[in-house]
Amino acid sequence: MTSDLLEAQPGRRERKKLATRQALQGAALRLVAERGLDQVTVEDISEAADVATRTFFNYFSSKEEALLGDAPRNVAAVHRLVVERPATESPLEAVCQVLRAMILELAERREESLLRQQVIERHPGLLARQLGVYASFEHALATAVAERLGAGRADPSYARLVAAVAVAAARSSVSSWRADKGRRPLAEVVDAAFAQLRDLGSPPPPPRPRRRRRAAHAG
Amino acid sequence: MTSDLLEAQPGRRERKKLATRQALQGAALRLVAERGLDQVTVEDISEAADVATRTFFNYFSSKEEALLGDAPRNVAAVHRLVVERPATESPLEAVCQVLRAMILELAERREESLLRQQVIERHPGLLARQLGVYASFEHALATAVAERLGAGRADPSYARLVAAVAVAAARSSVSSWRADKGRRPLAEVVDAAFAQLRDLGSPPPPPRPRRRRRAAHAG
């Protein structure tokens, strides 16, 4: 997730740092998409983003990290974000709200996200790293849920379940939004998925009317 | 998944085929764990399982496929299994029952499953393949859910959600079972996770009493 979630009102210095960070991420992505991971060095990326190589290492520890987008940073942020949600929210609700904000921010850089996923899937080593980041992300979420439930006393299985299924619902809503070619606003699709998640024990929604019949009714 | 789910009463011929299949899977796994993927050929695997190389290709199209366990076969089976569950079950219930049976069968070959996951995680190429198999598995589940909801008329987002969160709950229950060092029976842990999944909209379970206090009460 990008800075909106992390700092509500970034100052000029923060905005500049964010711009450099995004320039490095964008350069890494474009170069690796063009040439393949082995043909791109940290020097190439720094040059393309017009910064010194030394500066690159202020932001990322390796070219692989620069390619993973904001996911590694989100791992560090997600625990705090869930813990800081209003106490009136259930743990599930708190997790869903944080994931919702992250998805909507990600969607603002949609083209980049799609390119990133293509690049990652072409490089099994990157895919393995991304899986590791996702596992850490889910672990951080589960820890935050356990804290909201009452530190040290909560059922860790329940916390793990809430984290796993909320992430699955979020992921599935993005797939549905893509499959639907973005005809419905992403926020609406995400909200519908989380509402269905909370309501899973109830009977499934009724079948949608067939298009032809609906057209007849309308006419 | 192994044959139990696929054929209720395997005949002798089926049992022999299953034994050969498992021998090849076991040999592939042991050899690759020892030497690494690049140092093992289909010929090595066939020899270790005491079958002709030709026979290997009756079961698997590559050494990689032999290493992925029964997951690729489960993709082919899972759609039928979900569709054939009793009509009285909700789509979610049908999916949970099928996943439950698959997990319990997997647990019967626990050592092998653990070794398989270690081998796969050491080889990013295998991990990428496994991810692809999992995606197909979830897709097959979602298609089966949509069919149970009423073919062609169901909300595909709902079907996708049910598949994704049921798989997430299943995966999370296995993690919890492992984290708990198998102190509770796997079937019980899985059932608890699916029950919590159906009940996500309700308030979370109350905190567990602290051990010390419980001991005082008991004493």
Short mmCIF file of C-alpha atoms in Angstrom, two decimals:
data_model
loop_
_atom_site.label_atom_id
_atom_site.label_comp_id
_atom_site.label_asym_id
_atom_site.label_seq_id
_atom_site.Cartn_x
_atom_site.Cartn_y
_atom_site.Cartn_z
CA MET A 1 0.00 0.00 0.00
CA THR A 2 1.15 3.46 -0.66
CA SER A 3 1.58 6.44 1.59
CA ASP A 4 -2.09 7.46 1.96
CA LEU A 5 -2.67 4.71 4.46
CA LEU A 6 0.66 5.14 6.14
CA GLU A 7 0.69 8.91 6.62
CA ALA A 8 -2.51 10.84 6.21
CA GLN A 9 -0.87 14.20 5.36
CA PRO A 10 2.60 13.66 3.96
CA GLY A 11 4.83 16.73 4.05
CA ARG A 12 7.01 17.82 1.13
CA ARG A 13 9.93 15.67 2.25
CA GLU A 14 7.69 12.60 2.46
CA ARG A 15 6.16 13.34 -0.94
CA LYS A 16 9.63 13.56 -2.48
CA LYS A 17 10.68 10.29 -0.90
CA LEU A 18 7.51 8.64 -2.17
CA ALA A 19 8.14 9.98 -5.69
CA THR A 20 11.71 8.58 -5.69
CA ARG A 21 10.46 5.26 -4.36
CA GLN A 22 7.83 5.00 -7.07
CA ALA A 23 10.27 6.08 -9.77
CA LEU A 24 12.66 3.29 -8.74
CA GLN A 25 9.82 0.73 -8.64
CA GLY A 26 8.58 1.84 -12.05
CA ALA A 27 12.06 1.77 -13.60
CA ALA A 28 12.79 -1.69 -12.17
CA LEU A 29 9.52 -3.01 -13.53
CA ARG A 30 9.90 -1.57 -17.03
CA LEU A 31 13.51 -2.69 -17.41
CA VAL A 32 12.87 -6.24 -16.16
CA ALA A 33 9.72 -6.54 -18.31
CA GLU A 34 11.86 -5.59 -21.34
CA ARG A 35 15.06 -7.52 -20.65
CA GLY A 36 14.43 -10.16 -18.00
CA LEU A 37 15.66 -10.15 -14.41
CA ASP A 38 19.19 -11.39 -15.11
CA GLN A 39 19.86 -8.62 -17.65
CA VAL A 40 19.07 -5.77 -15.25
CA THR A 41 21.33 -4.44 -12.48
CA VAL A 42 20.70 -2.07 -9.59
CA GLU A 43 22.92 0.41 -11.49
CA ASP A 44 20.62 0.21 -14.55
CA ILE A 45 17.55 0.85 -12.40
CA SER A 46 19.13 3.77 -10.56
CA GLU A 47 20.26 5.35 -13.81
CA ALA A 48 16.79 4.97 -15.38
CA ALA A 49 15.25 6.64 -12.31
CA ASP A 50 18.00 9.29 -12.37
CA VAL A 51 19.32 8.68 -8.86
CA ALA A 52 22.66 7.48 -7.50
CA THR A 53 23.05 3.75 -6.83
CA ARG A 54 23.65 4.66 -3.18
CA THR A 55 20.19 6.24 -3.12
CA PHE A 56 18.62 3.02 -4.45
CA PHE A 57 19.80 1.22 -1.33
CA ASN A 58 18.10 3.79 0.90
CA TYR A 59 14.83 2.43 -0.43
CA PHE A 60 15.37 -1.23 -1.32
CA SER A 61 17.87 -3.90 -0.35
CA SER A 62 17.85 -5.55 -3.78
CA LYS A 63 16.35 -5.30 -7.27
CA GLU A 64 14.00 -8.13 -6.31
CA GLU A 65 12.61 -6.08 -3.43
CA ALA A 66 12.03 -3.11 -5.75
CA LEU A 67 10.04 -5.42 -8.04
CA LEU A 68 7.64 -6.63 -5.36
CA GLY A 69 5.88 -3.27 -5.13
CA ASP A 70 4.60 -2.08 -1.79
CA ALA A 71 3.77 -5.54 -0.49
CA PRO A 72 6.85 -5.83 1.77
CA ARG A 73 6.14 -2.39 3.26
CA ASN A 74 2.50 -3.32 3.80
CA VAL A 75 3.58 -6.24 5.94
CA ALA A 76 5.19 -3.76 8.31
CA ALA A 77 2.16 -1.44 8.29
CA VAL A 78 -0.78 -3.83 8.39
CA HIS A 79 -0.47 -4.88 12.00
CA ARG A 80 -0.62 -1.30 13.27
CA LEU A 81 -3.46 -0.37 10.91
CA VAL A 82 -5.67 -3.24 12.12
CA VAL A 83 -4.89 -2.64 15.77
CA GLU A 84 -5.70 1.08 15.43
CA ARG A 85 -9.17 0.59 13.86
CA PRO A 86 -12.05 1.74 16.13
CA ALA A 87 -12.65 -0.58 19.09
CA THR A 88 -16.32 -0.85 18.11
CA GLU A 89 -15.41 -2.86 15.02
CA SER A 90 -15.24 -6.65 15.24
CA PRO A 91 -11.82 -8.11 14.36
CA LEU A 92 -13.20 -9.28 11.01
CA GLU A 93 -14.60 -5.84 10.28
CA ALA A 94 -11.31 -4.15 11.18
CA VAL A 95 -9.37 -6.48 8.87
CA CYS A 96 -11.84 -5.96 6.02
CA GLN A 97 -11.61 -2.17 6.33
CA VAL A 98 -7.81 -2.23 6.16
CA LEU A 99 -7.79 -4.62 3.19
CA ARG A 100 -10.41 -2.51 1.44
CA ALA A 101 -8.25 0.62 1.71
CA MET A 102 -5.20 -1.28 0.47
CA ILE A 103 -7.03 -2.68 -2.56
CA LEU A 104 -8.42 0.71 -3.54
CA GLU A 105 -4.98 2.31 -3.33
CA LEU A 106 -3.49 -0.49 -5.39
CA ALA A 107 -6.16 0.02 -8.05
CA GLU A 108 -5.02 3.61 -8.51
CA ARG A 109 -1.83 2.21 -10.01
CA ARG A 110 -3.64 -0.47 -11.96
CA GLU A 111 -1.46 -0.69 -15.08
CA GLU A 112 1.62 -0.96 -12.91
CA SER A 113 0.00 -3.67 -10.76
CA LEU A 114 -0.87 -5.75 -13.83
CA LEU A 115 2.63 -5.40 -15.28
CA ARG A 116 4.12 -6.28 -11.90
CA GLN A 117 2.11 -9.48 -11.69
CA GLN A 118 3.18 -10.46 -15.23
CA VAL A 119 6.84 -9.86 -14.42
CA ILE A 120 6.61 -11.79 -11.16
CA GLU A 121 4.90 -14.74 -12.79
CA ARG A 122 7.60 -14.93 -15.44
CA HIS A 123 10.29 -15.28 -12.76
CA PRO A 124 9.70 -18.21 -10.38
CA GLY A 125 12.26 -16.81 -7.94
CA LEU A 126 10.24 -13.61 -7.63
CA LEU A 127 7.03 -15.61 -7.29
CA ALA A 128 8.55 -17.55 -4.41
CA ARG A 129 9.54 -14.28 -2.72
CA GLN A 130 6.08 -12.85 -3.25
CA LEU A 131 4.54 -15.94 -1.66
CA GLY A 132 6.80 -15.44 1.34
CA VAL A 133 5.70 -11.80 1.60
CA TYR A 134 2.04 -12.83 1.41
CA ALA A 135 2.57 -15.40 4.15
CA SER A 136 4.16 -12.74 6.37
CA PHE A 137 1.30 -10.39 5.57
CA GLU A 138 -1.30 -12.95 6.64
CA HIS A 139 0.71 -13.72 9.76
CA ALA A 140 0.82 -10.01 10.68
CA LEU A 141 -2.95 -9.79 10.15
CA ALA A 142 -3.57 -12.84 12.34
CA THR A 143 -1.40 -11.38 15.09
CA ALA A 144 -3.36 -8.13 14.96
CA VAL A 145 -6.67 -10.02 15.13
CA ALA A 146 -5.43 -11.97 18.14
CA GLU A 147 -4.48 -8.67 19.80
CA ARG A 148 -7.93 -7.23 19.19
CA LEU A 149 -9.49 -10.37 20.65
CA GLY A 150 -7.49 -9.98 23.87
CA ALA A 151 -3.72 -10.40 23.80
CA GLY A 152 -2.49 -13.83 24.75
CA ARG A 153 -5.93 -15.17 25.52
CA ALA A 154 -7.52 -15.41 22.08
CA ASP A 155 -7.96 -18.65 20.16
CA PRO A 156 -5.06 -18.48 17.68
CA SER A 157 -6.94 -20.75 15.26
CA TYR A 158 -9.76 -18.22 15.05
CA ALA A 159 -7.35 -15.33 14.45
CA ARG A 160 -5.60 -17.34 11.74
CA LEU A 161 -8.93 -18.18 10.11
CA VAL A 162 -10.14 -14.57 10.08
CA ALA A 163 -6.90 -13.40 8.48
CA ALA A 164 -6.86 -16.19 5.87
CA VAL A 165 -10.47 -15.88 4.75
CA ALA A 166 -10.48 -12.07 4.70
CA VAL A 167 -7.42 -12.10 2.43
CA ALA A 168 -9.07 -14.79 0.28
CA ALA A 169 -12.26 -12.73 -0.01
CA ALA A 170 -10.24 -9.63 -0.94
CA ARG A 171 -8.28 -11.54 -3.57
CA SER A 172 -11.44 -13.13 -4.94
CA SER A 173 -13.20 -9.75 -5.19
CA VAL A 174 -10.33 -8.36 -7.27
CA SER A 175 -10.57 -11.42 -9.57
CA SER A 176 -14.30 -10.84 -9.93
CA TRP A 177 -13.78 -7.17 -10.68
CA ARG A 178 -11.22 -8.08 -13.36
CA ALA A 179 -13.40 -10.86 -14.80
CA ASP A 180 -16.21 -8.32 -15.07
CA LYS A 181 -13.83 -5.95 -16.95
CA GLY A 182 -14.26 -3.28 -14.29
CA ARG A 183 -17.90 -2.61 -15.21
CA ARG A 184 -18.78 -2.20 -11.52
CA PRO A 185 -16.69 0.12 -9.31
CA LEU A 186 -14.02 -1.83 -7.43
CA ALA A 187 -15.18 -0.47 -4.04
CA GLU A 188 -18.65 -1.86 -4.67
CA VAL A 189 -17.32 -5.31 -5.66
CA VAL A 190 -15.06 -5.43 -2.59
CA ASP A 191 -17.86 -4.37 -0.24
CA ALA A 192 -20.19 -7.00 -1.72
CA ALA A 193 -17.57 -9.72 -1.20
CA PHE A 194 -17.00 -8.76 2.45
CA ALA A 195 -20.77 -8.60 3.04
CA GLN A 196 -21.14 -12.10 1.58
CA LEU A 197 -18.24 -13.27 3.73
CA ARG A 198 -19.99 -12.11 6.91
CA ASP A 199 -23.16 -13.79 5.70
CA LEU A 200 -21.78 -17.13 4.53
CA GLY A 201 -23.93 -19.17 6.90
CA SER A 202 -27.14 -17.85 5.31
CA PRO A 203 -28.63 -19.35 2.17
CA PRO A 204 -26.83 -18.28 -1.03
CA PRO A 205 -28.19 -15.34 -3.03
CA PRO A 206 -31.05 -16.23 -5.41
CA PRO A 207 -30.14 -16.88 -9.05
CA ARG A 208 -29.93 -13.77 -11.23
CA PRO A 209 -32.83 -13.44 -13.67
CA ARG A 210 -31.93 -14.46 -17.22
CA ARG A 211 -31.07 -11.50 -19.41
CA ARG A 212 -33.70 -12.29 -22.03
CA ARG A 213 -36.52 -12.43 -19.50
CA ARG A 214 -35.36 -9.22 -17.88
CA ALA A 215 -35.32 -7.50 -21.26
CA ALA A 216 -38.90 -8.70 -21.88
CA HIS A 217 -40.01 -7.33 -18.51
CA ALA A 218 -38.31 -4.02 -19.14
CA GLY A 219 -39.93 -3.67 -22.59
CA MET B 1 -6.32 -36.76 -2.79
CA THR B 2 -5.85 -40.45 -3.08
CA SER B 3 -8.05 -43.06 -4.61
CA ASP B 4 -10.50 -43.44 -1.70
CA LEU B 5 -12.44 -40.41 -2.79
CA LEU B 6 -12.13 -41.23 -6.46
CA GLU B 7 -13.22 -44.86 -6.38
CA ALA B 8 -14.98 -46.18 -3.33
CA GLN B 9 -14.05 -49.85 -3.85
CA PRO B 10 -10.93 -50.13 -5.99
CA GLY B 11 -10.46 -53.55 -7.62
CA ARG B 12 -7.11 -55.36 -7.66
CA ARG B 13 -6.08 -53.72 -10.92
CA GLU B 14 -6.82 -50.26 -9.51
CA ARG B 15 -4.98 -51.06 -6.30
CA LYS B 16 -1.92 -52.12 -8.28
CA LYS B 17 -2.01 -48.97 -10.37
CA LEU B 18 -2.30 -46.88 -7.22
CA ALA B 19 0.67 -48.70 -5.66
CA THR B 20 2.81 -48.03 -8.76
CA ARG B 21 1.71 -44.39 -8.80
CA GLN B 22 2.61 -43.93 -5.16
CA ALA B 23 5.94 -45.75 -5.59
CA LEU B 24 6.87 -43.37 -8.42
CA GLN B 25 5.80 -40.32 -6.39
CA GLY B 26 7.77 -41.53 -3.37
CA ALA B 27 10.89 -42.28 -5.41
CA ALA B 28 10.76 -38.90 -7.17
CA LEU B 29 10.43 -37.13 -3.86
CA ARG B 30 13.25 -38.99 -2.11
CA LEU B 31 15.67 -38.62 -4.99
CA VAL B 32 14.99 -34.92 -5.51
CA ALA B 33 15.20 -34.25 -1.77
CA GLU B 34 18.64 -35.91 -1.77
CA ARG B 35 20.12 -34.57 -4.99
CA GLY B 36 18.08 -31.58 -6.19
CA LEU B 37 15.77 -31.46 -9.19
CA ASP B 38 18.44 -31.00 -11.86
CA GLN B 39 20.35 -34.09 -10.74
CA VAL B 40 17.39 -36.48 -11.09
CA THR B 41 16.02 -37.91 -14.35
CA VAL B 42 12.84 -39.79 -15.16
CA GLU B 43 15.09 -42.82 -15.70
CA ASP B 44 16.46 -42.53 -12.14
CA ILE B 45 12.94 -42.31 -10.72
CA SER B 46 11.68 -45.28 -12.72
CA GLU B 47 14.65 -47.39 -11.71
CA ALA B 48 14.21 -46.50 -8.02
CA ALA B 49 10.53 -47.50 -8.24
CA ASP B 50 11.50 -50.63 -10.21
CA VAL B 51 9.42 -49.91 -13.30
CA ALA B 52 10.28 -49.25 -16.96
CA THR B 53 10.67 -45.61 -18.05
CA ARG B 54 7.76 -46.25 -20.45
CA THR B 55 5.59 -47.10 -17.44
CA PHE B 56 6.50 -43.81 -15.74
CA PHE B 57 4.89 -41.94 -18.63
CA ASN B 58 1.63 -43.88 -18.18
CA TYR B 59 1.29 -42.06 -14.88
CA PHE B 60 3.02 -38.70 -15.22
CA SER B 61 4.03 -36.47 -18.09
CA SER B 62 7.21 -35.23 -16.36
CA LYS B 63 9.26 -35.54 -13.17
CA GLU B 64 7.78 -32.23 -12.05
CA GLU B 65 4.26 -33.66 -12.26
CA ALA B 66 5.32 -36.69 -10.21
CA LEU B 67 6.61 -34.31 -7.54
CA LEU B 68 3.37 -32.37 -7.15
CA GLY B 69 1.61 -35.28 -5.46
CA ASP B 70 -2.07 -35.84 -6.12
CA ALA B 71 -2.92 -32.15 -6.49
CA PRO B 72 -3.12 -32.22 -10.32
CA ARG B 73 -5.41 -35.28 -10.17
CA ASN B 74 -7.57 -33.61 -7.56
CA VAL B 75 -8.21 -30.73 -9.93
CA ALA B 76 -9.82 -33.22 -12.30
CA ALA B 77 -11.85 -34.89 -9.52
CA VAL B 78 -13.01 -31.98 -7.39
CA HIS B 79 -15.64 -30.62 -9.73
CA ARG B 80 -17.48 -33.95 -9.93
CA LEU B 81 -17.17 -34.55 -6.19
CA VAL B 82 -18.76 -31.20 -5.31
CA VAL B 83 -21.52 -31.54 -7.90
CA GLU B 84 -22.37 -35.04 -6.65
CA ARG B 85 -22.79 -34.06 -2.96
CA PRO B 86 -26.40 -34.38 -1.69
CA ALA B 87 -28.72 -31.69 -3.05
CA THR B 88 -29.77 -30.82 0.51
CA GLU B 89 -26.32 -29.36 1.23
CA SER B 90 -25.66 -25.68 0.56
CA PRO B 91 -22.88 -25.01 -1.94
CA LEU B 92 -20.57 -23.96 0.91
CA GLU B 93 -21.38 -27.13 2.84
CA ALA B 94 -20.74 -29.31 -0.23
CA VAL B 95 -17.36 -27.67 -0.80
CA CYS B 96 -16.38 -28.00 2.87
CA GLN B 97 -17.27 -31.71 2.90
CA VAL B 98 -15.13 -32.40 -0.15
CA LEU B 99 -12.18 -30.39 1.19
CA ARG B 100 -12.51 -32.12 4.55
CA ALA B 101 -12.22 -35.57 2.95
CA MET B 102 -9.23 -34.42 0.88
CA ILE B 103 -7.40 -33.05 3.92
CA LEU B 104 -7.97 -36.17 5.97
CA GLU B 105 -6.67 -38.38 3.16
CA LEU B 106 -3.62 -36.17 2.77
CA ALA B 107 -2.92 -36.44 6.48
CA GLU B 108 -2.67 -40.21 6.16
CA ARG B 109 0.53 -39.64 4.20
CA ARG B 110 1.74 -36.88 6.48
CA GLU B 111 5.50 -37.44 6.35
CA GLU B 112 5.37 -37.54 2.58
CA SER B 113 3.29 -34.34 2.47
CA LEU B 114 5.77 -32.50 4.65
CA LEU B 115 8.75 -33.68 2.58
CA ARG B 116 6.89 -32.73 -0.62
CA GLN B 117 6.31 -29.20 0.62
CA GLN B 118 9.98 -28.84 1.58
CA VAL B 119 11.11 -30.05 -1.85
CA ILE B 120 8.66 -27.77 -3.65
CA GLU B 121 9.68 -24.72 -1.63
CA ARG B 122 13.34 -25.35 -2.44
CA HIS B 123 12.60 -25.23 -6.19
CA PRO B 124 10.87 -22.01 -7.30
CA GLY B 125 9.93 -23.62 -10.63
CA LEU B 126 7.98 -26.32 -8.78
CA LEU B 127 6.42 -23.73 -6.52
CA ALA B 128 5.19 -21.79 -9.55
CA ARG B 129 3.67 -24.99 -10.96
CA GLN B 130 2.03 -25.79 -7.66
CA LEU B 131 0.50 -22.30 -7.57
CA GLY B 132 -0.90 -22.90 -11.04
CA VAL B 133 -2.41 -26.20 -9.90
CA TYR B 134 -3.97 -24.52 -6.87
CA ALA B 135 -5.47 -21.81 -9.07
CA SER B 136 -7.00 -24.47 -11.33
CA PHE B 137 -8.29 -26.29 -8.27
CA GLU B 138 -10.03 -23.17 -6.97
CA HIS B 139 -11.42 -22.48 -10.42
CA ALA B 140 -12.85 -26.02 -10.63
CA LEU B 141 -14.42 -25.56 -7.18
CA ALA B 142 -15.97 -22.23 -8.18
CA THR B 143 -17.40 -23.77 -11.35
CA ALA B 144 -18.95 -26.58 -9.30
CA VAL B 145 -20.45 -24.08 -6.84
CA ALA B 146 -21.93 -22.08 -9.74
CA GLU B 147 -23.45 -25.30 -11.08
CA ARG B 148 -25.05 -26.11 -7.75
CA LEU B 149 -26.45 -22.58 -7.59
CA GLY B 150 -28.15 -23.00 -10.96
CA ALA B 151 -26.03 -23.31 -14.08
CA GLY B 152 -25.54 -20.10 -16.03
CA ARG B 153 -27.69 -18.03 -13.70
CA ALA B 154 -25.63 -17.88 -10.52
CA ASP B 155 -23.62 -14.86 -9.44
CA PRO B 156 -20.08 -15.88 -10.46
CA SER B 157 -18.60 -13.56 -7.81
CA TYR B 158 -20.40 -15.50 -5.10
CA ALA B 159 -19.20 -18.83 -6.49
CA ARG B 160 -15.64 -17.53 -6.64
CA LEU B 161 -15.88 -16.22 -3.08
CA VAL B 162 -17.18 -19.51 -1.66
CA ALA B 163 -14.38 -21.46 -3.37
CA ALA B 164 -11.66 -19.02 -2.26
CA VAL B 165 -12.68 -18.75 1.38
CA ALA B 166 -13.39 -22.47 1.81
CA VAL B 167 -9.89 -23.26 0.52
CA ALA B 168 -8.44 -20.55 2.79
CA ALA B 169 -10.27 -21.97 5.81
CA ALA B 170 -9.04 -25.48 4.96
CA ARG B 171 -5.46 -24.28 4.59
CA SER B 172 -5.68 -22.27 7.78
CA SER B 173 -7.04 -25.25 9.74
CA VAL B 174 -4.08 -27.37 8.63
CA SER B 175 -1.71 -24.59 9.78
CA SER B 176 -3.47 -24.46 13.13
CA TRP B 177 -3.27 -28.21 13.49
CA ARG B 178 0.46 -28.13 12.74
CA ALA B 179 1.06 -25.14 15.04
CA ASP B 180 -0.69 -27.09 17.78
CA LYS B 181 1.66 -30.07 17.10
CA GLY B 182 -1.29 -32.30 16.27
CA ARG B 183 -2.58 -32.35 19.86
CA ARG B 184 -6.18 -32.19 18.64
CA PRO B 185 -7.38 -34.61 15.94
CA LEU B 186 -7.16 -33.05 12.48
CA ALA B 187 -10.83 -33.79 11.72
CA GLU B 188 -11.86 -31.81 14.81
CA VAL B 189 -9.67 -28.82 13.88
CA VAL B 190 -11.01 -28.81 10.32
CA ASP B 191 -14.63 -29.05 11.46
CA ALA B 192 -14.10 -26.19 13.93
CA ALA B 193 -12.65 -23.99 11.17
CA PHE B 194 -15.55 -24.66 8.82
CA ALA B 195 -18.06 -24.02 11.62
CA GLN B 196 -16.34 -20.68 12.38
CA LEU B 197 -16.38 -19.87 8.67
CA ARG B 198 -20.18 -20.33 8.50
CA ASP B 199 -20.49 -18.20 11.61
CA LEU B 200 -18.16 -15.33 10.75
CA GLY B 201 -20.86 -12.67 11.04
CA SER B 202 -21.46 -13.51 14.71
CA PRO B 203 -19.35 -12.09 17.52
CA PRO B 204 -15.95 -13.80 17.87
CA PRO B 205 -15.56 -16.63 20.41
CA PRO B 206 -14.91 -15.42 23.98
CA PRO B 207 -11.28 -15.33 25.13
CA ARG B 208 -9.97 -18.61 26.46
CA PRO B 209 -9.53 -18.59 30.24
CA ARG B 210 -5.91 -18.17 31.31
CA ARG B 211 -4.25 -21.45 32.13
CA ARG B 212 -3.32 -20.42 35.66
CA ARG B 213 -6.86 -19.41 36.54
CA ARG B 214 -8.23 -22.59 35.01
CA ALA B 215 -5.80 -24.64 37.07
CA ALA B 216 -6.91 -22.79 40.23
CA HIS B 217 -10.56 -23.54 39.46
CA ALA B 218 -9.80 -27.17 38.79
CA GLY B 219 -7.79 -27.53 42.01
#
